[in-house]
Short mmCIF file of C-alpha atoms and ligand atoms in Angstrom, two decimals:
data_model
loop_
_atom_site.label_atom_id
_atom_site.label_comp_id
_atom_site.label_asym_id
_atom_site.label_seq_id
_atom_site.Cartn_x
_atom_site.Cartn_y
_atom_site.Cartn_z
CA UNK A 1 0.16 -0.15 -0.52
CA UNK A 2 1.15 2.97 -0.54
CA UNK A 3 1.63 6.36 1.93
CA UNK A 4 1.07 9.56 2.25
CA UNK A 5 4.51 10.25 1.65
CA UNK A 6 4.42 8.25 -0.99
CA UNK A 7 2.05 10.26 -2.65
CA UNK A 8 2.74 13.37 -1.59
CA UNK A 9 6.12 12.44 -3.11
CA UNK A 10 5.30 11.79 -6.50
CA UNK A 11 2.61 14.74 -6.36
CA UNK A 12 5.55 17.09 -5.98
CA UNK A 13 7.29 15.94 -8.52
CA UNK A 14 5.02 17.50 -10.77
CA UNK A 15 2.90 19.77 -9.02
CA UNK A 16 3.91 23.45 -8.89
CA UNK A 17 4.95 24.34 -5.36
CA UNK A 18 2.25 26.88 -5.40
CA UNK A 19 0.55 24.76 -1.81
CA UNK A 20 2.04 24.56 1.58
CA UNK A 21 -0.72 21.70 2.74
CA UNK A 22 -0.29 19.28 5.49
CA UNK A 23 0.99 15.85 5.03
CA UNK A 24 -2.13 14.03 4.20
CA UNK A 25 -3.43 13.15 1.46
CA UNK A 26 -7.17 12.26 1.41
CA UNK A 27 -9.38 9.78 -1.09
CA UNK A 28 -12.07 9.07 0.66
CA UNK A 29 -14.95 11.98 1.84
CA UNK A 30 -18.65 11.02 3.43
CA UNK A 31 -20.29 13.92 5.77
CA UNK A 32 -17.87 15.63 7.67
CA UNK A 33 -15.65 12.87 7.37
CA UNK A 34 -12.92 12.18 5.15
CA UNK A 35 -10.07 9.63 5.26
CA UNK A 36 -6.04 9.17 4.42
CA UNK A 37 -4.88 6.99 1.54
CA UNK A 38 -3.28 4.34 4.74
CA UNK A 39 -6.97 3.77 6.31
CA UNK A 40 -6.77 6.94 8.86
CA UNK A 41 -10.22 8.77 9.02
CA UNK A 42 -10.43 12.83 10.41
CA UNK A 43 -13.29 15.72 11.05
CA UNK A 44 -12.99 17.93 7.99
CA UNK A 45 -12.89 21.55 9.93
CA UNK A 46 -11.37 23.54 7.11
CA UNK A 47 -14.76 22.05 4.51
CA UNK A 48 -12.45 23.47 1.34
CA UNK A 49 -12.79 26.85 2.92
CA UNK A 50 -16.40 26.68 3.31
CA UNK A 51 -17.20 25.09 0.09
CA UNK A 52 -18.15 21.95 1.96
CA UNK A 53 -21.16 23.91 4.03
CA UNK A 54 -23.37 20.60 2.80
CA UNK A 55 -20.43 18.00 3.52
CA UNK A 56 -18.62 16.00 1.41
CA UNK A 57 -20.21 14.16 -2.03
CA UNK A 58 -23.73 14.80 -0.48
CA UNK A 59 -25.68 12.48 -2.02
CA UNK A 60 -28.65 14.50 -3.30
CA UNK A 61 -26.20 17.09 -4.67
CA UNK A 62 -24.20 14.00 -6.46
CA UNK A 63 -27.85 12.39 -7.16
CA UNK A 64 -28.34 15.62 -9.48
CA UNK A 65 -24.69 15.64 -10.34
CA UNK A 66 -24.90 12.43 -12.37
CA UNK A 67 -28.27 12.74 -13.34
CA UNK A 68 -27.18 15.66 -15.65
CA UNK A 69 -24.03 14.34 -16.50
CA UNK A 70 -26.13 12.17 -18.40
CA UNK A 71 -28.74 14.23 -20.28
CA UNK A 72 -26.22 17.42 -21.22
CA UNK A 73 -23.16 18.97 -19.53
CA UNK A 74 -22.04 22.07 -21.32
CA UNK A 75 -23.54 24.37 -24.28
CA UNK A 76 -21.73 27.44 -24.23
CA UNK A 77 -23.68 29.66 -23.58
CA UNK A 78 -23.98 30.97 -27.29
CA UNK A 79 -27.09 28.59 -27.07
CA UNK A 80 -29.59 28.17 -24.05
CA UNK A 81 -30.00 25.38 -21.92
CA UNK A 82 -32.96 24.30 -20.30
CA UNK A 83 -31.94 24.54 -16.32
CA UNK A 84 -30.35 27.67 -15.76
CA UNK A 85 -33.09 29.52 -15.63
CA UNK A 86 -34.13 27.40 -12.49
CA UNK A 87 -30.91 27.81 -11.08
CA UNK A 88 -31.11 31.86 -11.27
CA UNK A 89 -34.42 31.74 -10.15
CA UNK A 90 -33.41 30.08 -7.12
CA UNK A 91 -30.27 32.31 -6.30
CA UNK A 92 -32.53 35.85 -7.10
CA UNK A 93 -35.44 34.64 -4.52
CA UNK A 94 -33.57 33.63 -2.14
CA UNK A 95 -30.96 36.11 -1.62
CA UNK A 96 -34.55 38.72 -2.94
CA UNK A 97 -32.39 40.27 -6.15
CA UNK A 98 -33.83 40.56 -9.86
CA UNK A 99 -31.26 40.02 -11.43
CA UNK A 100 -27.84 37.00 -11.19
CA UNK A 101 -24.58 36.15 -13.97
CA UNK A 102 -23.17 32.60 -13.23
CA UNK A 103 -19.66 32.48 -13.48
CA UNK A 104 -17.40 29.50 -12.00
CA UNK A 105 -14.74 30.69 -9.27
CA UNK A 106 -15.26 33.03 -6.96
CA UNK A 107 -12.64 35.58 -8.05
CA UNK A 108 -14.60 35.60 -11.40
CA UNK A 109 -17.28 36.75 -10.18
CA UNK A 110 -15.40 39.02 -8.43
CA UNK A 111 -14.36 40.28 -11.12
CA UNK A 112 -17.76 39.81 -12.89
CA UNK A 113 -18.64 42.45 -10.08
CA UNK A 114 -15.79 44.56 -10.78
CA UNK A 115 -16.85 44.90 -14.40
CA UNK A 116 -20.25 45.49 -13.66
CA UNK A 117 -19.73 48.52 -10.83
CA UNK A 118 -17.75 50.23 -13.47
CA UNK A 119 -19.97 49.87 -15.97
CA UNK A 120 -22.96 50.79 -13.92
CA UNK A 121 -20.49 53.92 -12.73
CA UNK A 122 -19.46 54.73 -16.66
CA UNK A 123 -23.27 54.30 -17.67
CA UNK A 124 -25.31 55.69 -14.43
CA UNK A 125 -23.44 57.53 -12.30
CA UNK A 126 -21.90 59.22 -15.47
CA UNK A 127 -18.24 59.29 -13.85
CA UNK A 128 -15.75 60.64 -16.41
CA UNK A 129 -13.81 57.76 -18.37
CA UNK A 130 -11.52 55.33 -17.19
CA UNK A 131 -11.23 57.26 -13.94
CA UNK A 132 -14.01 55.06 -11.85
CA UNK A 133 -12.72 54.10 -8.40
CA UNK A 134 -13.35 51.05 -6.39
CA UNK A 135 -13.04 51.22 -2.45
CA UNK A 136 -11.35 48.02 -1.01
CA UNK A 137 -10.11 46.91 2.67
CA UNK A 138 -6.73 45.88 3.99
CA UNK A 139 -6.38 42.58 4.53
CA UNK A 140 -8.76 41.81 2.24
CA UNK A 141 -9.26 38.24 -0.09
CA UNK A 142 -11.40 38.11 -3.20
CA UNK A 143 -8.62 35.57 -5.04
CA UNK A 144 -6.08 35.82 -7.09
CA UNK A 145 -6.23 37.39 -10.48
CA UNK A 146 -3.81 39.57 -11.15
CA UNK A 147 -6.72 42.71 -10.64
CA UNK A 148 -7.31 41.16 -7.26
CA UNK A 149 -4.04 40.29 -6.03
CA UNK A 150 -2.85 43.91 -7.01
CA UNK A 151 -5.72 45.25 -4.97
CA UNK A 152 -4.44 42.82 -1.70
CA UNK A 153 -2.76 44.28 1.19
CA UNK A 154 -0.66 40.80 0.99
CA UNK A 155 2.92 41.79 0.05
CA UNK A 156 2.90 37.45 -0.41
CA UNK A 157 -0.17 38.40 -3.33
CA UNK A 158 1.84 40.28 -5.16
CA UNK A 159 5.01 39.98 -5.54
CA UNK A 160 6.30 39.17 -8.50
CA UNK A 161 2.69 39.61 -10.57
CA UNK A 162 2.81 43.23 -11.18
CA UNK A 163 2.25 45.89 -12.76
CA UNK A 164 -1.21 45.91 -11.52
CA UNK A 165 -4.84 47.34 -12.63
CA UNK A 166 -5.53 51.11 -11.24
CA UNK A 167 -8.69 52.56 -10.08
CA UNK A 168 -8.34 51.15 -6.16
CA UNK A 169 -8.53 52.41 -2.75
CA UNK A 170 -7.30 50.94 -0.05
CA UNK A 171 -9.07 51.70 3.09
CA UNK A 172 -8.37 49.92 6.76
CA UNK A 173 -11.33 47.40 7.41
CA UNK A 174 -14.09 48.64 10.09
CA UNK A 175 -13.44 52.09 9.89
CA UNK A 176 -16.31 54.48 8.60
CA UNK A 177 -14.60 57.09 8.86
CA UNK A 178 -11.95 56.13 6.43
CA UNK A 179 -14.53 55.32 4.21
CA UNK A 180 -16.37 58.69 4.45
CA UNK A 181 -12.87 59.99 3.77
CA UNK A 182 -12.01 57.39 0.68
CA UNK A 183 -15.03 58.48 -1.65
CA UNK A 184 -14.98 61.04 -3.90
CA UNK A 185 -16.92 61.60 -6.99
CA UNK A 186 -15.42 58.63 -9.33
CA UNK A 187 -15.90 56.17 -6.58
CA UNK A 188 -18.49 53.48 -7.89
CA UNK A 189 -18.86 50.87 -5.57
CA UNK A 190 -17.24 49.81 -2.05
CA UNK A 191 -16.20 46.23 -2.35
CA UNK A 192 -15.95 44.22 1.23
CA UNK A 193 -16.34 40.60 3.85
CA UNK A 194 -18.84 41.03 6.14
CA UNK A 195 -16.38 38.70 8.05
CA UNK A 196 -12.53 38.95 6.62
CA UNK A 197 -12.19 35.13 5.96
CA UNK A 198 -8.82 34.57 4.53
CA UNK A 199 -7.15 37.88 6.49
CA UNK A 200 -7.61 35.90 9.40
CA UNK A 201 -11.64 35.94 10.81
CA UNK A 202 -11.48 39.58 10.96
CA UNK A 203 -15.11 40.55 12.67
CA UNK A 204 -16.04 44.28 12.71
CA UNK A 205 -18.22 45.79 15.14
CA UNK A 206 -21.62 45.48 15.27
CA UNK A 207 -22.96 48.05 13.13
CA UNK A 208 -20.29 48.72 10.59
CA UNK A 209 -21.62 47.48 7.62
CA UNK A 210 -24.88 48.73 8.06
CA UNK A 211 -23.28 51.96 8.19
CA UNK A 212 -21.13 51.12 5.33
CA UNK A 213 -24.22 50.77 3.69
CA UNK A 214 -25.87 53.75 4.53
CA UNK A 215 -22.98 56.22 3.78
CA UNK A 216 -22.90 54.19 0.83
CA UNK A 217 -26.52 55.52 -0.07
CA UNK A 218 -25.42 58.51 0.72
CA UNK A 219 -22.83 58.56 -1.84
CA UNK A 220 -24.60 57.13 -4.64
CA UNK A 221 -21.77 54.39 -4.48
CA UNK A 222 -21.96 50.92 -4.87
CA UNK A 223 -21.84 48.20 -1.71
CA UNK A 224 -20.33 45.20 -3.51
CA UNK A 225 -20.96 42.26 -0.55
CA UNK A 226 -18.63 39.22 -0.74
CA UNK A 227 -19.93 36.55 0.23
CA UNK A 228 -18.62 33.73 -1.28
CA UNK A 229 -16.78 32.60 2.30
CA UNK A 230 -19.36 33.93 4.57
CA UNK A 231 -22.16 32.93 2.62
CA UNK A 232 -25.25 30.20 2.25
CA UNK A 233 -25.34 29.42 5.70
CA UNK A 234 -21.84 29.54 7.17
CA UNK A 235 -21.82 32.50 9.94
CA UNK A 236 -25.24 31.54 11.36
CA UNK A 237 -27.75 33.44 8.20
CA UNK A 238 -28.23 32.57 4.77
CA UNK A 239 -25.91 35.81 4.48
CA UNK A 240 -24.18 37.39 7.13
CA UNK A 241 -25.48 40.85 6.04
CA UNK A 242 -28.55 39.97 7.05
CA UNK A 243 -27.20 40.47 10.55
CA UNK A 244 -26.91 44.49 9.89
CA UNK A 245 -30.28 44.00 7.51
CA UNK A 246 -27.55 45.65 5.36
CA UNK A 247 -28.51 44.35 1.50
CA UNK A 248 -26.22 45.01 -0.84
CA UNK A 249 -26.60 45.93 -4.07
CA UNK A 250 -24.29 43.40 -5.16
CA UNK A 251 -23.93 40.12 -3.45
CA UNK A 252 -20.66 37.86 -4.80
CA UNK A 253 -21.45 34.26 -4.01
CA UNK A 254 -18.98 31.29 -4.88
CA UNK A 255 -18.06 28.49 -2.99
CA UNK A 256 -20.81 26.75 -1.22
CA UNK A 257 -22.64 27.05 -4.10
CA UNK A 258 -22.03 24.13 -5.84
CA UNK A 259 -21.42 21.99 -2.46
CA UNK A 260 -18.21 21.28 -3.34
CA UNK A 261 -18.74 19.19 -6.48
CA UNK A 262 -17.66 22.16 -9.43
CA UNK A 263 -16.58 25.46 -9.12
CA UNK A 264 -19.80 27.58 -9.28
CA UNK A 265 -20.10 31.51 -8.36
CA UNK A 266 -22.31 34.35 -9.64
CA UNK A 267 -23.20 37.50 -8.28
CA UNK A 268 -26.92 39.11 -7.95
CA UNK A 269 -28.30 42.22 -8.48
CA UNK A 270 -31.20 44.63 -9.29
CA UNK A 271 -32.20 44.93 -13.33
CA UNK A 272 -30.93 48.81 -13.03
CA UNK A 273 -27.51 47.28 -12.52
CA UNK A 274 -28.01 44.77 -14.09
CA UNK A 275 -28.88 45.97 -17.27
CA UNK A 276 -25.87 48.16 -17.92
CA UNK A 277 -24.55 44.24 -19.22
CA UNK A 278 -24.85 44.15 -22.66
CA UNK A 279 -24.24 40.97 -25.18
CA UNK A 280 -20.76 40.52 -25.40
CA UNK A 281 -19.41 42.57 -22.62
CA UNK A 282 -19.07 39.31 -20.21
CA UNK A 283 -19.50 35.92 -20.10
CA UNK A 284 -17.74 32.48 -19.72
CA UNK A 285 -17.47 29.37 -22.03
CA UNK A 286 -18.18 27.33 -18.52
CA UNK A 287 -20.64 30.13 -16.42
CA UNK A 288 -23.98 29.21 -16.61
CA UNK A 289 -23.42 25.28 -17.57
CA UNK A 290 -26.20 22.72 -17.55
CA UNK A 291 -24.18 20.64 -15.27
CA UNK A 292 -22.93 24.01 -13.10
CA UNK A 293 -27.00 24.74 -12.86
CA UNK A 294 -28.39 21.25 -11.91
CA UNK A 295 -25.01 21.25 -8.78
CA UNK A 296 -26.38 24.77 -7.55
CA UNK A 297 -29.32 23.90 -7.65
CA UNK A 298 -29.51 21.02 -5.19
CA UNK A 299 -26.74 22.19 -3.38
CA UNK A 300 -29.25 26.14 -2.49
CA UNK A 301 -31.89 22.90 -1.74
CA UNK A 302 -30.00 21.35 0.92
CA UNK A 303 -28.70 24.48 2.60
CA UNK A 304 -32.59 25.57 2.84
CA UNK A 305 -34.04 22.60 3.47
CA UNK A 306 -31.60 21.22 5.89
CA UNK A 307 -31.87 24.47 7.46
CA UNK A 308 -28.02 24.64 7.63
CA UNK A 309 -27.44 28.31 8.43
CA UNK A 310 -29.90 27.73 11.80
CA UNK A 311 -27.22 24.85 12.48
CA UNK A 312 -24.22 26.79 12.20
CA UNK A 313 -26.51 29.62 14.68
CA UNK A 314 -27.08 27.18 17.34
CA UNK A 315 -23.99 25.41 17.21
CA UNK A 316 -21.35 27.74 16.32
CA UNK A 317 -22.73 30.34 19.67
CA UNK A 318 -22.31 27.03 21.75
CA UNK A 319 -19.03 25.96 19.77
CA UNK A 320 -17.03 29.47 20.68
CA UNK A 321 -18.39 29.79 24.13
CA UNK A 322 -16.99 26.01 25.08
CA UNK A 323 -13.31 27.25 23.37
CA UNK A 324 -13.72 30.75 25.14
CA UNK A 325 -13.59 28.62 28.49
CA UNK A 326 -10.57 26.60 27.64
CA UNK A 327 -7.86 28.58 30.12
CA UNK A 328 -4.55 28.67 27.42
CA UNK A 329 -2.26 31.64 27.61
CA UNK A 330 -1.38 31.65 23.92
CA UNK A 331 -5.28 32.27 23.17
CA UNK A 332 -5.40 36.17 22.07
CA UNK A 333 -8.86 36.05 20.86
CA UNK A 334 -11.86 32.98 20.42
CA UNK A 335 -14.12 34.94 17.38
CA UNK A 336 -15.97 34.15 14.46
CA UNK A 337 -19.58 34.03 13.51
CA UNK A 338 -22.62 31.03 13.51
CA UNK A 339 -19.54 28.53 11.88
CA UNK A 340 -16.96 30.25 10.92
CA UNK A 341 -14.15 30.25 14.05
CA UNK A 342 -10.84 31.40 14.79
CA UNK A 343 -8.83 31.27 17.20
CA UNK A 344 -5.92 34.20 17.41
CA UNK A 345 -2.89 32.95 18.77
CA UNK A 346 0.28 34.81 20.33
CA UNK A 347 2.40 32.87 18.11
CA UNK A 348 2.59 30.16 14.82
CA UNK A 349 -0.11 28.62 14.35
CA UNK A 350 0.80 25.73 12.11
CA UNK A 351 2.16 23.31 14.47
CA UNK A 352 -0.69 23.17 15.94
CA UNK A 353 -2.60 22.65 13.34
CA UNK A 354 -0.16 19.43 12.61
CA UNK A 355 -0.87 18.42 16.37
CA UNK A 356 -4.68 18.93 15.54
CA UNK A 357 -4.46 16.41 12.40
CA UNK A 358 -2.51 13.57 14.61
CA UNK A 359 -5.73 13.36 16.82
CA UNK A 360 -7.72 13.13 13.80
CA UNK A 361 -8.75 17.08 13.24
CA UNK A 362 -8.13 18.41 9.74
CA UNK A 363 -8.52 22.32 10.65
CA UNK A 364 -5.51 25.64 8.84
CA UNK A 365 -3.76 28.36 10.04
CA UNK A 366 -4.92 31.26 8.29
CA UNK A 367 -2.31 34.26 8.14
CA UNK A 368 -0.14 32.68 10.00
CA UNK A 369 -1.50 32.89 13.81
CA UNK A 370 -4.15 32.07 13.45
CA UNK A 371 -6.43 28.48 13.64
CA UNK A 372 -9.63 28.68 11.76
CA UNK A 373 -12.70 26.07 12.81
CA UNK A 374 -15.12 25.97 9.72
CA UNK A 375 -16.55 22.74 9.88
CA UNK A 376 -19.54 21.42 7.36
CA UNK A 377 -22.46 22.96 8.37
CA UNK A 378 -24.51 19.60 8.55
CA UNK A 379 -21.72 18.33 11.89
CA UNK A 380 -24.30 17.91 15.10
CA UNK A 381 -23.51 18.70 18.64
CA UNK A 382 -22.18 15.35 19.44
CA UNK A 383 -19.64 15.37 16.49
CA UNK A 384 -18.32 19.06 17.82
CA UNK A 385 -18.10 17.76 21.07
CA UNK A 386 -15.36 14.82 19.94
CA UNK A 387 -13.08 17.84 18.28
CA UNK A 388 -13.59 19.77 21.28
CA UNK A 389 -12.24 16.92 23.03
CA UNK A 390 -9.19 16.95 20.69
CA UNK A 391 -8.94 20.71 20.47
CA UNK A 392 -8.69 20.82 24.42
CA UNK A 393 -5.53 17.90 24.57
CA UNK A 394 -3.92 19.92 22.08
CA UNK A 395 -4.51 23.52 23.40
CA UNK A 396 -5.13 22.82 27.27
CA UNK A 397 -1.52 23.77 29.18
C1 PLP B 401 -11.86 31.76 -1.57
C2 PLP B 401 -12.43 33.39 -1.49
C3 PLP B 401 -12.63 34.09 -3.12
C4 PLP B 401 -12.23 33.77 -4.10
O1 PLP B 401 -12.56 32.35 -4.83
P1 PLP B 401 -12.02 31.14 -5.63
O2 PLP B 401 -13.04 30.16 -5.77
O3 PLP B 401 -10.74 30.53 -5.09
O4 PLP B 401 -11.64 31.97 -6.65
C5 PLP B 401 -13.06 35.33 -3.13
N1 PLP B 401 -13.48 35.56 -1.95
C6 PLP B 401 -13.71 34.87 -1.20
C7 PLP B 401 -14.33 36.05 0.61
C8 PLP B 401 -13.02 34.04 -0.26
O5 PLP B 401 -13.12 33.56 0.66
#
């Protein structure tokens, strides 16, 4: 039998060295559990960066995939298909918007939001040609395209990849007066994460998003809410903005939109904004294809019917309280919402993630000092109790 080490050595021979994964090779997943090639079982507390809110290989989504794979996989948007309408209707109904535009990866959806906001700026707000500005926050993570890394504050994300696209202005996160001051007559949008996931599970002050919305409205600036990681139940609401009733002008979703089967993303907004997009303005060969649409419909149905947002709310509050009870001088802060939880340490988190792995829990550090816990939302309380026991073994001093 080949070991984890064998697979890793073999794979690294051919793979670009762009990740630093934990040394485990997974071969099977069901629900909240995954198994490595040596037969060891782990609780997945990363959930594919929240793409697996519905758990691994959810039978209902797998069924939809298999059925559609035998019917029609791809038409390209040169022709219509009979699934995309149902998918977009579902997104619009759930999120409360008039229109949706489907893409594949999260970064593509963010790019789509940027294009729509800029074109809206020129055609509706009458911003001077080529002057549109979008405000973004320090510590943001919106993906890895050249435009998006160009407005990252993370040195490594940018280093060696310039020159970058202009038109972005950076302000500190959770700073309302910085937003107010940064807005000019050329500002078309403010792009924000309701909680910064990759940035270290940074939760802004209560009321921040609501006040951002007010500032944006007052200045005719689009509030663009990247809920690729926080959305679809993760934080205890279907969308994190619901905590503050701060409905954005453009909503960006991805990750769990497919339950982990396939890259599916989208933006949603009202027609007064989406109508600036004309045939030929934007597109993607795979965006809105029938396979993605069938998967997306099933993935959304599971989130609603299994009440995953409510589960995340109840279990997340309980689990966060329990984590806060752990006495460890290296704990700087336990923070999060729902089942998006980060423990900030006073030292590097990687060794702790490795210890957790030995005990059968897969979690990954983010921003060096933060351990993120984000299990599939189908997890049961007993299973979280089991995890808590292991986490205490690693962190109790
Ligand atoms: C993961 C993520 C993205 C990028 O999604 P990809 O599918 O990796 O391109 C964008 N924004 C946020 C908030 C994310 O967490």
